[in-house]
């Protein structure tokens, strides 16, 4: 019996040796896993992000700035931060945020659109051409990069290419207010105020029309000398002091060719 017990003990010993290092390895891995979990960035939940999109621009910029700082590779945070900064008028910062986010996601369409919008908003449409082109190539059925491209070409003084881009956007989205409004302002900048008014009235009648579309219509009507009608249109959406400023601009601009996009309300931004 003693010999049998000795033999059993001999056979079991290697098994114990094999199990022990494995258990030790598992125990030693726990601190490393805990450290890794501690180092991983903690980002807001999808619900928190959805709620953040309903905040005012300043609060949105703070929220998405923190999210982007937590994870600079977060494309959603980068695009939302750029949009929030642009809403605050910080267009240079918006372009910088989108550019940084594109390093990790060079083919992200929302980021490309935000970069194009930021460059257009800062009056540097030439630099919006490439991201808008790339976004259009990634999504050939999306009208937004094309209407942005139209505005970018205008700012770069490439009118024929602007006309073509606007018409492509309209072909893709004939019932969307933004491409109609942007094409209308393209016509206005070229001196065709009557044609611009026709397009803007069509845009203003669409469900997707916003305040900017109606104020662009007020501008174009006013530039044709119909100030009482322009004032009525402006007062539907704007506070009295802003209406007064816009009317003063119109009185100064009447009779001057090539007024272009000088009224702040004309900045449609090339899409949502």
CSV table of C-alpha atoms in Angstrom, one decimal:
chain,number,residue,atom,x,y,z
A,1,UNK,CA,0.0,0.0,0.0
A,2,UNK,CA,2.8,2.3,0.8
A,3,UNK,CA,4.4,1.8,-2.6
A,4,UNK,CA,1.0,2.5,-4.3
A,5,UNK,CA,0.6,5.7,-2.3
A,6,UNK,CA,4.1,6.8,-3.2
A,7,UNK,CA,3.3,6.1,-6.9
A,8,UNK,CA,0.1,8.1,-6.7
A,9,UNK,CA,1.9,11.0,-5.0
A,10,UNK,CA,4.6,10.9,-7.7
A,11,UNK,CA,2.0,11.0,-10.5
A,12,UNK,CA,0.0,13.8,-8.9
A,13,UNK,CA,3.0,16.0,-8.2
A,14,UNK,CA,3.5,17.2,-11.8
A,15,UNK,CA,-0.1,18.1,-12.1
A,16,UNK,CA,0.1,20.3,-9.0
A,17,UNK,CA,3.2,21.9,-10.5
A,18,UNK,CA,1.3,22.6,-13.7
A,19,UNK,CA,-1.7,24.1,-12.0
A,20,UNK,CA,0.1,26.3,-9.6
A,21,UNK,CA,2.0,28.5,-12.1
A,22,UNK,CA,-1.3,29.0,-14.0
A,23,UNK,CA,-3.1,30.2,-10.9
A,24,UNK,CA,-0.2,32.4,-10.1
A,25,UNK,CA,-0.2,33.9,-13.6
A,26,UNK,CA,-4.0,34.6,-13.3
A,27,UNK,CA,-3.4,36.3,-9.9
A,28,UNK,CA,-0.5,38.4,-11.3
A,29,UNK,CA,-2.6,39.5,-14.3
A,30,UNK,CA,-5.4,41.0,-12.2
A,31,UNK,CA,-3.5,44.2,-11.2
A,32,UNK,CA,-2.4,44.7,-14.8
A,33,UNK,CA,-6.0,44.3,-16.0
A,34,UNK,CA,-7.2,46.7,-13.3
A,35,UNK,CA,-4.6,49.3,-14.3
A,36,UNK,CA,-5.6,49.0,-18.0
A,37,UNK,CA,-9.3,49.5,-17.1
A,38,UNK,CA,-8.4,52.5,-15.0
A,39,UNK,CA,-6.4,54.0,-17.9
A,40,UNK,CA,-9.1,53.5,-20.5
A,41,UNK,CA,-11.0,56.7,-21.3
A,42,UNK,CA,-14.5,57.0,-19.8
A,43,UNK,CA,-16.8,58.6,-22.3
A,44,UNK,CA,-20.4,59.7,-22.1
A,45,UNK,CA,-23.1,57.2,-22.8
A,46,UNK,CA,-25.2,57.4,-26.0
A,47,UNK,CA,-28.1,58.8,-24.0
A,48,UNK,CA,-25.9,61.5,-22.5
A,49,UNK,CA,-24.6,62.4,-26.0
A,50,UNK,CA,-28.1,62.6,-27.4
A,51,UNK,CA,-29.0,65.0,-24.5
A,52,UNK,CA,-25.9,67.1,-25.2
A,53,UNK,CA,-27.0,67.8,-28.7
A,54,UNK,CA,-30.1,69.6,-27.4
A,55,UNK,CA,-28.0,72.0,-25.3
A,56,UNK,CA,-27.1,75.6,-26.3
A,57,UNK,CA,-24.0,76.0,-28.4
A,58,UNK,CA,-21.7,77.1,-25.5
A,59,UNK,CA,-22.7,74.1,-23.4
A,60,UNK,CA,-22.4,71.8,-26.4
A,61,UNK,CA,-18.9,73.0,-27.1
A,62,UNK,CA,-17.9,72.4,-23.5
A,63,UNK,CA,-19.4,68.9,-23.5
A,64,UNK,CA,-17.9,67.8,-26.8
A,65,UNK,CA,-14.6,69.5,-26.0
A,66,UNK,CA,-14.3,67.3,-23.0
A,67,UNK,CA,-15.3,64.2,-25.0
A,68,UNK,CA,-12.8,64.9,-27.7
A,69,UNK,CA,-10.0,65.6,-25.1
A,70,UNK,CA,-10.8,62.2,-23.5
A,71,UNK,CA,-10.5,60.5,-26.9
A,72,UNK,CA,-8.9,62.4,-29.8
A,73,UNK,CA,-9.7,59.5,-32.0
A,74,UNK,CA,-13.5,59.9,-31.5
A,75,UNK,CA,-14.9,61.0,-34.8
A,76,UNK,CA,-18.4,61.8,-33.5
A,77,UNK,CA,-17.0,64.0,-30.8
A,78,UNK,CA,-14.7,65.8,-33.3
A,79,UNK,CA,-17.5,66.6,-35.7
A,80,UNK,CA,-19.9,67.7,-32.9
A,81,UNK,CA,-17.2,69.9,-31.4
A,82,UNK,CA,-16.5,71.5,-34.7
A,83,UNK,CA,-20.2,72.2,-35.3
A,84,UNK,CA,-20.6,73.6,-31.8
A,85,UNK,CA,-17.6,76.0,-32.2
A,86,UNK,CA,-18.9,77.1,-35.6
A,87,UNK,CA,-22.3,77.9,-34.0
A,88,UNK,CA,-20.4,80.2,-31.6
A,89,UNK,CA,-18.7,81.9,-34.5
A,90,UNK,CA,-15.3,80.4,-33.6
A,91,UNK,CA,-14.8,79.2,-37.2
A,92,UNK,CA,-11.0,78.9,-37.0
A,93,UNK,CA,-11.2,76.7,-33.9
A,94,UNK,CA,-13.9,74.6,-35.7
A,95,UNK,CA,-11.7,74.0,-38.6
A,96,UNK,CA,-8.8,73.1,-36.3
A,97,UNK,CA,-11.0,70.6,-34.4
A,98,UNK,CA,-12.2,68.9,-37.6
A,99,UNK,CA,-8.7,68.8,-39.0
A,100,UNK,CA,-7.4,67.1,-35.8
A,101,UNK,CA,-10.2,64.5,-35.9
A,102,UNK,CA,-9.6,63.7,-39.5
A,103,UNK,CA,-6.0,62.5,-38.7
A,104,UNK,CA,-7.5,59.3,-37.2
A,105,UNK,CA,-10.5,59.2,-39.6
A,106,UNK,CA,-9.5,60.7,-43.0
A,107,UNK,CA,-12.5,59.2,-44.8
A,108,UNK,CA,-15.2,60.2,-42.2
A,109,UNK,CA,-17.9,62.1,-44.2
A,110,UNK,CA,-19.4,64.1,-41.2
A,111,UNK,CA,-15.9,65.3,-40.3
A,112,UNK,CA,-15.2,66.3,-43.9
A,113,UNK,CA,-18.5,68.2,-44.1
A,114,UNK,CA,-17.7,70.0,-40.9
A,115,UNK,CA,-14.3,71.0,-42.1
A,116,UNK,CA,-15.8,72.3,-45.3
A,117,UNK,CA,-18.4,74.3,-43.4
A,118,UNK,CA,-15.9,75.8,-41.1
A,119,UNK,CA,-13.7,77.0,-44.0
A,120,UNK,CA,-16.7,78.5,-45.7
A,121,UNK,CA,-17.8,80.2,-42.5
A,122,UNK,CA,-14.4,81.8,-42.1
A,123,UNK,CA,-14.5,83.0,-45.7
A,124,UNK,CA,-11.8,80.6,-47.0
A,125,UNK,CA,-13.9,78.6,-49.5
A,126,UNK,CA,-10.8,77.5,-51.4
A,127,UNK,CA,-9.8,75.3,-48.5
A,128,UNK,CA,-13.3,73.8,-48.4
A,129,UNK,CA,-13.1,72.5,-51.9
A,130,UNK,CA,-11.0,69.4,-51.2
A,131,UNK,CA,-12.9,68.1,-48.2
A,132,UNK,CA,-16.3,68.8,-49.9
A,133,UNK,CA,-15.1,66.9,-53.0
A,134,UNK,CA,-13.9,64.0,-51.0
A,135,UNK,CA,-17.2,63.9,-49.1
A,136,UNK,CA,-19.1,64.0,-52.4
A,137,UNK,CA,-17.0,61.1,-53.7
A,138,UNK,CA,-17.7,59.0,-50.6
A,139,UNK,CA,-21.5,59.6,-50.8
A,140,UNK,CA,-22.5,60.3,-54.4
A,141,UNK,CA,-26.2,60.5,-53.6
A,142,UNK,CA,-25.7,63.1,-50.8
A,143,UNK,CA,-26.6,66.7,-51.8
A,144,UNK,CA,-24.9,68.3,-48.8
A,145,UNK,CA,-21.2,68.1,-50.0
A,146,UNK,CA,-22.3,69.4,-53.4
A,147,UNK,CA,-24.1,72.5,-52.1
A,148,UNK,CA,-21.1,73.1,-49.9
A,149,UNK,CA,-18.9,72.7,-53.0
A,150,UNK,CA,-21.0,75.3,-54.8
A,151,UNK,CA,-20.5,77.9,-52.1
A,152,UNK,CA,-16.8,77.0,-51.8
A,153,UNK,CA,-16.3,77.5,-55.5
A,154,UNK,CA,-18.1,80.9,-55.3
A,155,UNK,CA,-15.7,82.1,-52.6
A,156,UNK,CA,-12.8,80.9,-54.7
A,157,UNK,CA,-14.2,82.9,-57.6
A,158,UNK,CA,-14.8,79.9,-59.8
A,159,UNK,CA,-18.3,80.7,-61.0
A,160,UNK,CA,-18.7,78.0,-63.7
A,161,UNK,CA,-17.8,75.2,-61.3
A,162,UNK,CA,-20.1,76.8,-58.6
A,163,UNK,CA,-23.0,76.7,-61.0
A,164,UNK,CA,-22.4,73.1,-61.9
A,165,UNK,CA,-22.1,72.0,-58.3
A,166,UNK,CA,-25.3,73.9,-57.3
A,167,UNK,CA,-27.2,72.3,-60.1
A,168,UNK,CA,-26.0,68.8,-59.1
A,169,UNK,CA,-27.2,69.4,-55.6
A,170,UNK,CA,-30.6,70.5,-56.8
A,171,UNK,CA,-30.9,67.5,-59.1
A,172,UNK,CA,-30.3,65.2,-56.0
A,173,UNK,CA,-32.6,67.2,-53.7
A,174,UNK,CA,-35.2,69.2,-55.5
A,175,UNK,CA,-37.4,69.5,-52.4
A,176,UNK,CA,-34.7,70.5,-49.9
A,177,UNK,CA,-34.6,74.2,-48.9
A,178,UNK,CA,-30.9,74.6,-48.4
A,179,UNK,CA,-29.6,73.7,-51.9
A,180,UNK,CA,-32.4,75.9,-53.4
A,181,UNK,CA,-31.4,78.8,-51.1
A,182,UNK,CA,-27.7,78.4,-51.8
A,183,UNK,CA,-28.3,78.4,-55.5
A,184,UNK,CA,-30.5,81.4,-55.1
A,185,UNK,CA,-27.7,83.3,-53.4
A,186,UNK,CA,-25.4,82.3,-56.2
A,187,UNK,CA,-27.8,83.9,-58.7
A,188,UNK,CA,-28.0,87.0,-56.5
A,189,UNK,CA,-24.2,87.3,-56.3
A,190,UNK,CA,-24.2,87.3,-60.1
A,191,UNK,CA,-26.8,90.1,-60.3
A,192,UNK,CA,-29.8,88.0,-61.1
A,193,UNK,CA,-32.0,89.2,-58.2
A,194,UNK,CA,-35.3,88.3,-59.9
A,195,UNK,CA,-34.1,84.7,-60.5
A,196,UNK,CA,-32.8,84.5,-56.9
A,197,UNK,CA,-36.2,85.6,-55.6
A,198,UNK,CA,-38.0,82.9,-57.5
A,199,UNK,CA,-35.7,80.2,-56.1
A,200,UNK,CA,-36.0,81.6,-52.5
A,201,UNK,CA,-39.8,81.7,-52.6
A,202,UNK,CA,-39.7,78.1,-53.6
A,203,UNK,CA,-37.3,77.3,-50.8
A,204,UNK,CA,-39.3,79.3,-48.2
A,205,UNK,CA,-42.4,77.2,-49.0
A,206,UNK,CA,-40.7,73.9,-48.2
A,207,UNK,CA,-41.0,72.3,-44.7
A,208,UNK,CA,-37.2,72.3,-44.3
A,209,UNK,CA,-36.9,76.1,-44.7
A,210,UNK,CA,-35.5,77.9,-41.7
A,211,UNK,CA,-35.0,81.5,-40.6
A,212,UNK,CA,-32.0,82.0,-42.9
A,213,UNK,CA,-34.0,81.1,-46.0
A,214,UNK,CA,-36.7,83.7,-45.1
A,215,UNK,CA,-34.2,86.4,-44.3
A,216,UNK,CA,-32.3,85.7,-47.5
A,217,UNK,CA,-35.6,86.3,-49.3
A,218,UNK,CA,-36.1,89.6,-47.4
A,219,UNK,CA,-32.6,90.6,-48.5
A,220,UNK,CA,-33.2,89.9,-52.1
A,221,UNK,CA,-36.6,91.6,-52.1
A,222,UNK,CA,-35.1,94.6,-50.4
A,223,UNK,CA,-32.2,94.8,-52.9
A,224,UNK,CA,-34.8,95.2,-55.6
A,225,UNK,CA,-36.1,98.3,-53.9
A,226,UNK,CA,-39.2,96.8,-52.2
A,227,UNK,CA,-38.2,97.9,-48.7
A,228,UNK,CA,-41.7,97.7,-47.0
A,229,UNK,CA,-42.1,94.1,-48.2
A,230,UNK,CA,-38.5,93.3,-47.1
A,231,UNK,CA,-39.2,94.8,-43.7
A,232,UNK,CA,-42.4,92.7,-43.2
A,233,UNK,CA,-40.5,89.5,-44.1
A,234,UNK,CA,-37.6,90.4,-41.7
A,235,UNK,CA,-39.9,91.2,-38.8
A,236,UNK,CA,-41.4,87.8,-38.9
A,237,UNK,CA,-38.2,86.2,-37.5
A,238,UNK,CA,-35.9,88.9,-36.1
A,239,UNK,CA,-35.9,91.3,-33.2
A,240,UNK,CA,-36.6,95.0,-33.9
A,241,UNK,CA,-32.9,96.1,-33.5
A,242,UNK,CA,-31.7,93.6,-36.0
A,243,UNK,CA,-34.4,94.5,-38.5
A,244,UNK,CA,-33.3,98.1,-38.2
A,245,UNK,CA,-29.7,97.2,-38.9
A,246,UNK,CA,-30.7,95.1,-41.9
A,247,UNK,CA,-32.9,97.8,-43.3
A,248,UNK,CA,-30.0,100.3,-42.9
A,249,UNK,CA,-27.8,97.9,-44.9
A,250,UNK,CA,-30.5,97.6,-47.6
A,251,UNK,CA,-30.9,101.4,-47.9
A,252,UNK,CA,-27.1,101.7,-48.3
A,253,UNK,CA,-26.9,98.8,-50.8
A,254,UNK,CA,-29.8,99.7,-53.1
A,255,UNK,CA,-28.4,100.7,-56.5
A,256,UNK,CA,-25.0,99.1,-55.8
A,257,UNK,CA,-24.1,96.2,-58.1
A,258,UNK,CA,-22.6,93.0,-56.8
A,259,UNK,CA,-23.8,93.3,-53.2
A,260,UNK,CA,-23.1,89.6,-52.9
A,261,UNK,CA,-23.4,87.9,-49.5
A,262,UNK,CA,-22.8,90.9,-47.2
A,263,UNK,CA,-25.8,90.5,-45.0
A,264,UNK,CA,-25.0,88.1,-42.2
A,265,UNK,CA,-28.3,86.3,-42.6
A,266,UNK,CA,-27.2,85.1,-46.1
A,267,UNK,CA,-24.7,82.7,-44.6
A,268,UNK,CA,-26.6,79.5,-45.1
A,269,UNK,CA,-23.6,77.3,-44.3
A,270,UNK,CA,-24.2,74.8,-47.1
A,271,UNK,CA,-26.4,72.3,-45.3
A,272,UNK,CA,-27.5,71.0,-42.0
